[in-house]
Each structure stands twice: as structure tokens, then as C-alpha cells.
Amino acid sequence: MKKYLALALGVLFTLGFAVSAFAIHAEIPAETQAVVAKGTTQITLGGELRFRGAIKANTADFNDNASSTADTSSYDGRVRLRIQADVSKNTMGVVHLETGTNTGDTYTWGDSSAMEGYGVYAEGNGKRGTMAVLEAWIQHKFNIGVPAGIKVGHMPLALGNGLFFNHTKFGDDAIVLFFDPTKELHIGLLDIKLNEGTSTGSPDDTDAYVALFSYKSKSFNLSGDITHLIDQNYNARGLAMTNYGLRADTKVGPVGLKADVELQKGKSKPDTGVDTDFKGYAYLLGANYKAGDFTLDLEYAVGSGDSNSSDNKIDTFVTALANTQKYTYVYDFLTRTAGVTAPSSGASALGAANTGIANTTYIKLGASGDLTKDLNLIANYYILRATKTVSTDSNYNSKKIGSELDAKITYKLDKNLVYFVEGGYLWAGEFFKNITASAKDPDDAYSVRHGITLSF
């Protein structure tokens, strides 16, 4: 009963940000205040303070009776400081700092590793968080008969709807060349360094090379990209894989339509054994309808999976994603998923969290809009299935992941000051029998989080 009460309260008072949409070389936005430096350089300062509290239950084991360290309640904080230097109309640079490590952006309230530890009661009294580089890049625009530019450094990157590639949380080191042959057409070429290997005498780097375009007209938008990934350290010998993405959206009266298709093909050549072929796909179809202050959404998405553990083929759609909410709040973001490269048994039949649409099929029904001038609601209901079975045990190879209700409500307390609560409840299906004790029927999982954010 308590879990349903927690979810109900979270839905009623849920205040949260809508997920921002990023272009291929987008900057992380912030409300800013300009400051004029020496000469003609304009310095823009900005930042953000965010503090959150969260509870989650059963996301690790789907078992009410188990003692799980993953069932937690805690508070965290995040601090961002951003400096943008516009030295001319063609040249600019950005330095963006954020608390956290290379793989995290928050610090936990009451962290026991950050205490001074003096006095009779030696608890507390410690600084919080360290600052790391979130963005650091230079951009210069020029003209070679058409407007063009180059952007070099560390920056957030994503492709299309983020089904295949979304690194907007922490970003990558990259060189971006871009051209605008016409007002409607944008072309980009990227060289992304994903990993600089440290082995001596053998290649072990991972690089991605991207060619993309986007065309925006009054009646429709069209975009596409080709990403060639070379992982020299995969499976002891290397992997070469290419992802082809094509997307379109248009509007027919009050109805918006969109489609996204991703196709993959590649090969791994190990030093011993047979070659492994990669062949995956994903697609997304969506429609939305504007009804007064609210928008109604319908979405269907599929990521391919692998049904054979004994052949030399991997048919699961390969994803490269950040530790953020891609679609569902509980499944994918917090729990283990169906994103495996081949079926197996027991707990090992499930993938890690944050695998995105890999081996997953969903239908989404959603609504979003303003309840009042300062109060906004987003609510989505998902029906979830594994595209292919993940377990080799016929007793537990159900594709039924379950259904999930997510909700976010944001309330604007003041200028640039937002309070939010967000959460999700996953009615767990038989798919999760693979990780429950003695393969018992899985219990539902949920999480609720609230917080306050000040942007400046």
C-alpha cells in the first residue's frame, strides 16, 4: 500500500523538467547575464544549482522480501558554472564546469568520505563535490563561398532522437566541421575520440566518424547521418560497424507526425575463433495532437534483439548512450533491461541499465501541457516487451517486461527557480523472473524524486 501511496503523491505533486532536445553539437543551455571584458570581448556568465531527494524500491531485484542495498532514499546536489567568451562575431569559446567525477555529476548529502571528523561526535563538517570540465570548446565561423565553421574540444553530442547515440550528459572530445549551403540545409562532419587506448605496441583506440545533414522547410524536416565506428580493442582484435539513420517529421493541420529508422551493419575479427557479424535495426513512429493547452502523444518504437546464442551473429541493436532517462523512468533508466547480445539463463539473461531501445519494443501514450501559468504536467504510459526472448530457460523466457506510468510536474516558484517532483511505477511482468529469488513472480518497482533548481 505504501508504494502506491508514494507513487500517487509523486504523480500529484510531481514537478520536473522536460527532457531537453539536443542537436548534434548542442550547447547545454542556461539563463545568462552578459559582462563586458577588456576590449570588445563579451563574457557571459551562467550556472545552475540543483538539489534533489529520491526514493526507489525493487529496481534491482523485483522482490519485496529481499534485503536490497539498491532500495534507497537520499539527497544529492549539483553545481554548474559556465563561461562563454564571444571575442568577435565569428569566434567564441565555452568553459563549463560541473561537480562530480568523470562518470557522475552529483554529490551525495552526508557523504561519509567527505567529513573532517573532529570533536566528540566526529560526523559531518565537510566540503561537497569537486569541479570537472563538462564543456571546453572553441568555435570559429568562416566563409568558403557558403557559411561554414569549425568547433573543437569537449562538447555534448547526439544524433537525431538519440536511439543510437546520445552523449549529451557529459560529452565527448571531437572536431566538428559544419556548412550551410542554403538557409534550409545544414551539413556536418565529425571526428569523435571515444577512447584513447594505453596499450603498447597494439592498436586499442575507439573512434567514430560521422557525416550528417538536416533540411528544414516550412512543411517538413528531414535529417540523416552515417556513423562509422572503429573499436580496435573489441574482442581482442577489433570491431568496425556503421549505423545509418534517417528521420523525418511534418505537420498535417493539428497533427504532428515523425519517423526515425536506424540500420546497423558491422564485423568483429578476433585473433582466434570465427568472425562475428553485427546486424541490427531500430525504428520509431510517432504522432501528436494539439488540443488546447495540452499535447497528446502516441509513439511506437522497436529495437532489434538476438534470439540465438550459438551462432556467430549479433542482431541486437547496438546503442551508445548516457546515464539519463531515454524514455521510461524506471525500466531502462534504473533497472536491468532486455538489451543483451544473446540469450542466456538466470540473472545473466538480463542486460545492464541504460541500454535504450536495444531488444525492446514499446507503445507510449502521453499527454503534456500547462495546468496553470506556472504549473506544467507531463504524463506517459508505456506498454513494454522484449523484442526477442532473453532466457534460454523455457520456464522464464517471457517477453512481457510489463507496463509503466511516468509523470513529471514542474512548478515555477520565481524567475529561473523551479520545484519539481518526478517518478515512475513499473508493473513488472514475467520477464523479470530471471532475477527474482527462485524465479518467483516479480514484485513491482517504483521511484519518486523531487528537487529544486535555480538557473542563472
GROMACS .gro file of C-alpha atoms in nm, residues 60-378:
model
  319
   60ALA     CA    1   1.746  -0.416  -0.855
   61ASP     CA    2   1.574  -0.741  -0.752
   62PHE     CA    3   1.194  -0.700  -0.804
   63ASN     CA    4   1.148  -0.871  -0.469
   64ASP     CA    5   0.964  -0.706  -0.177
   65ASN     CA    6   1.103  -0.963   0.064
   66ALA     CA    7   1.469  -0.928  -0.030
   67SER     CA    8   1.714  -0.707   0.156
   68SER     CA    9   1.849  -0.492  -0.126
   69THR     CA   10   2.105  -0.214  -0.088
   70ALA     CA   11   1.962  -0.067  -0.407
   71ASP     CA   12   1.638   0.028  -0.226
   72THR     CA   13   1.745   0.371  -0.106
   73SER     CA   14   1.643   0.719  -0.009
   74SER     CA   15   1.893   1.002  -0.035
   75TYR     CA   16   1.958   1.362  -0.133
   76ASP     CA   17   2.210   1.488  -0.385
   77GLY     CA   18   2.339   1.818  -0.518
   78ARG     CA   19   2.487   1.951  -0.841
   79VAL     CA   20   2.663   2.280  -0.917
   80ARG     CA   21   2.738   2.419  -1.264
   81LEU     CA   22   2.939   2.725  -1.367
   82ARG     CA   23   2.952   2.832  -1.733
   83ILE     CA   24   3.163   3.098  -1.904
   84GLN     CA   25   3.113   3.194  -2.268
   85ALA     CA   26   3.360   3.427  -2.439
   86ASP     CA   27   3.249   3.592  -2.764
   87VAL     CA   28   3.567   3.754  -2.891
   88SER     CA   29   3.418   3.852  -3.228
   89LYS     CA   30   3.109   3.785  -3.438
   90ASN     CA   31   3.286   3.475  -3.576
   91THR     CA   32   3.481   3.332  -3.281
   92MET     CA   33   3.372   3.211  -2.942
   93GLY     CA   34   3.476   2.972  -2.667
   94VAL     CA   35   3.298   2.798  -2.379
   95VAL     CA   36   3.419   2.661  -2.046
   96HIS     CA   37   3.154   2.477  -1.846
   97LEU     CA   38   3.236   2.325  -1.506
   98GLU     CA   39   3.024   2.075  -1.313
   99THR     CA   40   3.051   1.893  -0.982
  100GLY     CA   41   3.113   1.521  -0.982
  101THR     CA   42   3.357   1.269  -1.121
  102ASN     CA   43   3.413   1.170  -1.483
  103THR     CA   44   3.114   0.937  -1.463
  104GLY     CA   45   2.886   1.127  -1.222
  105ASP     CA   46   2.751   1.480  -1.188
  106THR     CA   47   2.623   1.484  -0.830
  107TYR     CA   48   2.747   1.467  -0.474
  108THR     CA   49   2.555   1.285  -0.203
  109TRP     CA   50   2.437   1.475   0.103
  110GLY     CA   51   2.613   1.347   0.414
  111ASP     CA   52   2.883   1.164   0.217
  112SER     CA   53   3.086   0.978   0.481
  113SER     CA   54   3.406   1.010   0.277
  114ALA     CA   55   3.392   1.390   0.299
  115MET     CA   56   3.398   1.461   0.674
  116GLU     CA   57   3.654   1.646   0.881
  117GLY     CA   58   3.593   1.408   1.172
  118TYR     CA   59   3.685   1.609   1.485
  119GLY     CA   60   3.507   1.652   1.817
  120VAL     CA   61   3.339   1.401   2.046
  121TYR     CA   62   3.079   1.335   1.777
  122ALA     CA   63   3.305   1.319   1.469
  123GLU     CA   64   3.047   1.336   1.192
  124GLY     CA   65   2.980   1.594   0.921
  125ASN     CA   66   3.164   1.924   0.865
  126GLY     CA   67   3.293   1.853   0.512
  127LYS     CA   68   3.306   2.021   0.174
  128ARG     CA   69   3.094   1.883  -0.106
  129GLY     CA   70   3.181   1.794  -0.461
  130THR     CA   71   3.473   1.857  -0.691
  131MET     CA   72   3.456   2.051  -1.017
  132ALA     CA   73   3.533   1.888  -1.352
  133VAL     CA   74   3.520   2.006  -1.714
  134LEU     CA   75   3.178   1.943  -1.867
  135GLU     CA   76   3.240   2.152  -2.178
  136ALA     CA   77   3.551   2.318  -2.319
  137TRP     CA   78   3.543   2.411  -2.686
  138ILE     CA   79   3.631   2.677  -2.944
  139GLN     CA   80   3.410   2.764  -3.241
  140HIS     CA   81   3.511   2.973  -3.541
  141LYS     CA   82   3.289   3.062  -3.837
  142PHE     CA   83   3.421   3.148  -4.184
  143ASN     CA   84   3.307   3.162  -4.546
  144ILE     CA   85   3.425   2.939  -4.830
  145GLY     CA   86   3.158   3.050  -5.076
  146VAL     CA   87   2.899   2.926  -4.826
  147PRO     CA   88   2.880   2.984  -4.449
  148ALA     CA   89   3.097   2.728  -4.266
  149GLY     CA   90   3.266   2.672  -3.933
  150ILE     CA   91   3.478   2.452  -3.711
  151LYS     CA   92   3.423   2.352  -3.349
  152VAL     CA   93   3.699   2.181  -3.150
  153GLY     CA   94   3.710   2.050  -2.794
  154HIS     CA   95   3.490   1.867  -2.544
  155MET     CA   96   3.116   1.903  -2.610
  156PRO     CA   97   2.777   1.729  -2.569
  157LEU     CA   98   2.688   1.522  -2.879
  158ALA     CA   99   2.381   1.336  -3.004
  159LEU     CA  100   2.231   1.204  -3.326
  160GLY     CA  101   1.866   1.256  -3.412
  161ASN     CA  102   1.626   1.123  -3.148
  162GLY     CA  103   1.911   0.953  -2.962
  163LEU     CA  104   1.806   0.596  -3.040
  164PHE     CA  105   2.163   0.502  -3.135
  165PHE     CA  106   2.391   0.775  -2.999
  166ASN     CA  107   2.330   1.027  -2.718
  167HIS     CA  108   2.625   1.161  -2.515
  168THR     CA  109   2.467   1.489  -2.407
  169LYS     CA  110   2.519   1.429  -2.036
  170PHE     CA  111   2.899   1.454  -2.025
  171GLY     CA  112   3.002   1.485  -2.390
  172ASP     CA  113   3.298   1.369  -2.598
  173ASP     CA  114   3.620   1.509  -2.743
  174ALA     CA  115   3.552   1.597  -3.105
  175ILE     CA  116   3.631   1.805  -3.411
  176VAL     CA  117   3.320   1.930  -3.596
  177LEU     CA  118   3.316   2.089  -3.942
  178PHE     CA  119   2.984   2.236  -4.049
  179PHE     CA  120   2.849   2.400  -4.363
  180ASP     CA  121   2.525   2.575  -4.454
  181PRO     CA  122   2.497   2.560  -4.837
  182THR     CA  123   2.147   2.708  -4.818
  183LYS     CA  124   1.930   2.860  -4.549
  184GLU     CA  125   1.746   2.528  -4.513
  185LEU     CA  126   2.037   2.283  -4.541
  186HIS     CA  127   2.297   2.210  -4.271
  187ILE     CA  128   2.585   1.963  -4.322
  188GLY     CA  129   2.824   1.838  -4.054
  189LEU     CA  130   3.136   1.621  -4.044
  190LEU     CA  131   3.260   1.490  -3.708
  191ASP     CA  132   3.566   1.310  -3.578
  192ILE     CA  133   3.488   1.181  -3.226
  193LYS     CA  134   3.750   1.029  -2.997
  194LEU     CA  135   3.564   0.785  -2.771
  195ASN     CA  136   3.866   0.612  -2.617
  196GLU     CA  137   4.242   0.666  -2.630
  197GLY     CA  138   4.396   0.329  -2.556
  198THR     CA  139   4.706   0.287  -2.342
  199SER     CA  140   4.842  -0.046  -2.462
  200THR     CA  141   5.195  -0.052  -2.604
  201GLY     CA  142   5.261  -0.200  -2.947
  202SER     CA  143   4.898  -0.272  -3.043
  203PRO     CA  144   4.607  -0.054  -3.163
  204ASP     CA  145   4.339  -0.008  -2.899
  205ASP     CA  146   4.161   0.323  -2.969
  206THR     CA  147   3.790   0.376  -3.033
  207ASP     CA  148   3.685   0.643  -3.282
  208ALA     CA  149   3.363   0.746  -3.454
  209TYR     CA  150   3.336   0.932  -3.784
  210VAL     CA  151   3.005   1.098  -3.866
  211ALA     CA  152   2.858   1.265  -4.175
  212LEU     CA  153   2.519   1.426  -4.123
  213PHE     CA  154   2.267   1.660  -4.279
  214SER     CA  155   1.947   1.833  -4.176
  215TYR     CA  156   1.697   2.004  -4.403
  216LYS     CA  157   1.427   2.227  -4.259
  217SER     CA  158   1.145   2.362  -4.472
  218LYS     CA  159   0.812   2.521  -4.393
  219SER     CA  160   0.623   2.195  -4.444
  220PHE     CA  161   0.861   1.923  -4.325
  221ASN     CA  162   1.201   1.845  -4.171
  222LEU     CA  163   1.440   1.576  -4.291
  223SER     CA  164   1.770   1.464  -4.138
  224GLY     CA  165   2.013   1.177  -4.167
  225ASP     CA  166   2.357   1.060  -4.071
  226ILE     CA  167   2.613   0.787  -4.128
  227THR     CA  168   2.833   0.689  -3.831
  228HIS     CA  169   3.134   0.464  -3.881
  229LEU     CA  170   3.261   0.323  -3.551
  230ILE     CA  171   3.605   0.163  -3.521
  231ASP     CA  172   3.680  -0.010  -3.190
  232GLN     CA  173   4.032  -0.151  -3.220
  233ASN     CA  174   4.013  -0.321  -2.879
  234TYR     CA  175   3.681  -0.505  -2.915
  235ASN     CA  176   3.708  -0.882  -2.867
  236ALA     CA  177   4.090  -0.868  -2.873
  237ARG     CA  178   4.104  -0.773  -3.243
  238GLY     CA  179   3.855  -0.505  -3.328
  239LEU     CA  180   3.511  -0.406  -3.447
  240ALA     CA  181   3.412  -0.198  -3.748
  241MET     CA  182   3.044  -0.101  -3.754
  242THR     CA  183   2.833   0.151  -3.942
  243ASN     CA  184   2.500   0.300  -3.831
  244TYR     CA  185   2.269   0.462  -4.089
  245GLY     CA  186   1.999   0.695  -3.956
  246LEU     CA  187   1.717   0.872  -4.141
  247ARG     CA  188   1.445   1.085  -3.982
  248ALA     CA  189   1.152   1.297  -4.093
  249ASP     CA  190   0.874   1.497  -3.933
  250THR     CA  191   0.587   1.704  -4.064
  251LYS     CA  192   0.260   1.859  -3.959
  252VAL     CA  193  -0.084   1.797  -4.108
  253GLY     CA  194  -0.317   2.052  -3.955
  254PRO     CA  195  -0.314   1.999  -3.576
  255VAL     CA  196  -0.144   1.658  -3.611
  256GLY     CA  197   0.233   1.618  -3.598
  257LEU     CA  198   0.396   1.308  -3.748
  258LYS     CA  199   0.752   1.176  -3.712
  259ALA     CA  200   0.956   0.872  -3.811
  260ASP     CA  201   1.309   0.750  -3.734
  261VAL     CA  202   1.484   0.449  -3.893
  262GLU     CA  203   1.829   0.321  -3.785
  263LEU     CA  204   2.014   0.037  -3.961
  264GLN     CA  205   2.344  -0.119  -3.849
  265LYS     CA  206   2.599  -0.349  -4.007
  266GLY     CA  207   2.947  -0.449  -3.888
  267LYS     CA  208   3.201  -0.721  -3.825
  268SER     CA  209   3.436  -0.820  -3.544
  269LYS     CA  210   3.754  -1.011  -3.632
  270PRO     CA  211   3.906  -1.180  -3.325
  271ASP     CA  212   4.258  -1.322  -3.321
  272THR     CA  213   4.117  -1.668  -3.258
  273GLY     CA  214   3.783  -1.821  -3.345
  274VAL     CA  215   3.533  -1.708  -3.609
  275ASP     CA  216   3.431  -1.359  -3.714
  276THR     CA  217   3.116  -1.209  -3.562
  277ASP     CA  218   2.867  -1.024  -3.780
  278PHE     CA  219   2.663  -0.735  -3.640
  279LYS     CA  220   2.328  -0.656  -3.797
  280GLY     CA  221   2.073  -0.453  -3.601
  281TYR     CA  222   1.790  -0.209  -3.655
  282ALA     CA  223   1.559   0.027  -3.471
  283TYR     CA  224   1.267   0.241  -3.572
  284LEU     CA  225   1.028   0.487  -3.415
  285LEU     CA  226   0.689   0.612  -3.536
  286GLY     CA  227   0.508   0.892  -3.356
  287ALA     CA  228   0.211   1.123  -3.377
  288ASN     CA  229   0.095   1.412  -3.160
  289TYR     CA  230  -0.221   1.619  -3.149
  290LYS     CA  231  -0.254   1.968  -3.003
  291ALA     CA  232  -0.575   2.002  -2.801
  292GLY     CA  233  -0.596   2.340  -2.632
  293ASP     CA  234  -0.314   2.377  -2.380
  294PHE     CA  235  -0.233   2.006  -2.398
  295THR     CA  236  -0.050   1.787  -2.647
  296LEU     CA  237  -0.145   1.421  -2.683
  297ASP     CA  238   0.128   1.178  -2.795
  298LEU     CA  239   0.128   0.830  -2.945
  299GLU     CA  240   0.458   0.652  -3.010
  300TYR     CA  241   0.569   0.306  -3.121
  301ALA     CA  242   0.936   0.204  -3.113
  302VAL     CA  243   1.127  -0.119  -3.176
  303GLY     CA  244   1.491  -0.216  -3.126
  304SER     CA  245   1.610  -0.546  -3.268
  305GLY     CA  246   1.723  -0.835  -3.048
  306ASP     CA  247   1.911  -1.162  -3.078
  307SER     CA  248   1.736  -1.498  -3.039
  308ASN     CA  249   2.033  -1.730  -3.097
  309SER     CA  250   2.323  -1.769  -2.856
  310SER     CA  251   2.515  -2.028  -3.062
  311ASP     CA  252   2.568  -1.859  -3.398
  312ASN     CA  253   2.830  -1.600  -3.492
  313LYS     CA  254   2.581  -1.318  -3.538
  314ILE     CA  255   2.471  -1.036  -3.307
  315ASP     CA  256   2.133  -0.899  -3.414
  316THR     CA  257   2.073  -0.674  -3.111
  317PHE     CA  258   2.058  -0.303  -3.192
  318VAL     CA  259   2.380  -0.152  -3.055
  319THR     CA  260   2.341   0.171  -2.857
  320ALA     CA  261   2.585   0.432  -2.722
  321LEU     CA  262   2.403   0.629  -2.454
  322ALA     CA  263   2.442   0.837  -2.138
  323ASN     CA  264   2.311   0.754  -1.792
  324THR     CA  265   1.994   0.959  -1.838
  325GLN     CA  266   1.625   0.888  -1.887
  326LYS     CA  267   1.581   0.790  -2.252
  327TYR     CA  268   1.210   0.708  -2.243
  328THR     CA  269   1.091   0.526  -1.928
  329TYR     CA  270   1.187   0.646  -1.581
  330VAL     CA  271   1.215   0.303  -1.415
  331TYR     CA  272   1.272   0.048  -1.691
  332ASP     CA  273   1.591   0.131  -1.883
  333PHE     CA  274   1.695   0.422  -1.658
  334LEU     CA  275   1.700   0.235  -1.324
  335THR     CA  276   1.655  -0.139  -1.386
  336ARG     CA  277   1.828  -0.411  -1.584
  337THR     CA  278   1.692  -0.441  -1.934
  338ALA     CA  279   1.637  -0.674  -2.227
  339GLY     CA  280   1.941  -0.527  -2.404
  340VAL     CA  281   2.156  -0.841  -2.433
  341THR     CA  282   2.362  -0.958  -2.731
  342ALA     CA  283   2.249  -1.320  -2.694
  343PRO     CA  284   2.008  -1.519  -2.473
  344SER     CA  285   2.139  -1.686  -2.161
  345SER     CA  286   1.989  -1.808  -1.831
  346GLY     CA  287   1.907  -1.672  -1.488
  347ALA     CA  288   2.023  -1.326  -1.386
  348SER     CA  289   2.282  -1.320  -1.665
  349ALA     CA  290   1.997  -1.326  -1.918
  350LEU     CA  291   1.928  -0.959  -1.843
  351GLY     CA  292   2.132  -0.665  -1.965
  352ALA     CA  293   2.259  -0.365  -1.774
  353ALA     CA  294   2.061  -0.046  -1.717
  354ASN     CA  295   2.067   0.234  -1.975
  355THR     CA  296   2.072   0.020  -2.289
  356GLY     CA  297   1.796   0.225  -2.451
  357ILE     CA  298   1.581   0.066  -2.719
  358ALA     CA  299   1.812  -0.239  -2.758
  359ASN     CA  300   1.594  -0.554  -2.779
  360THR     CA  301   1.295  -0.356  -2.655
  361THR     CA  302   0.955  -0.274  -2.805
  362TYR     CA  303   0.721  -0.016  -2.656
  363ILE     CA  304   0.397   0.168  -2.714
  364LYS     CA  305   0.365   0.506  -2.546
  365LEU     CA  306   0.051   0.707  -2.475
  366GLY     CA  307   0.127   1.051  -2.337
  367ALA     CA  308  -0.007   1.394  -2.253
  368SER     CA  309   0.170   1.718  -2.166
  369GLY     CA  310   0.070   2.076  -2.111
  370ASP     CA  311   0.022   2.367  -1.873
  371LEU     CA  312  -0.226   2.319  -1.590
  372THR     CA  313  -0.178   2.682  -1.491
  373LYS     CA  314   0.059   2.960  -1.597
  374ASP     CA  315   0.333   2.825  -1.369
  375LEU     CA  316   0.236   2.455  -1.343
  376ASN     CA  317   0.321   2.204  -1.616
  377LEU     CA  318   0.238   1.833  -1.637
  378ILE     CA  319   0.392   1.551  -1.842
   0.00000   0.00000   0.00000
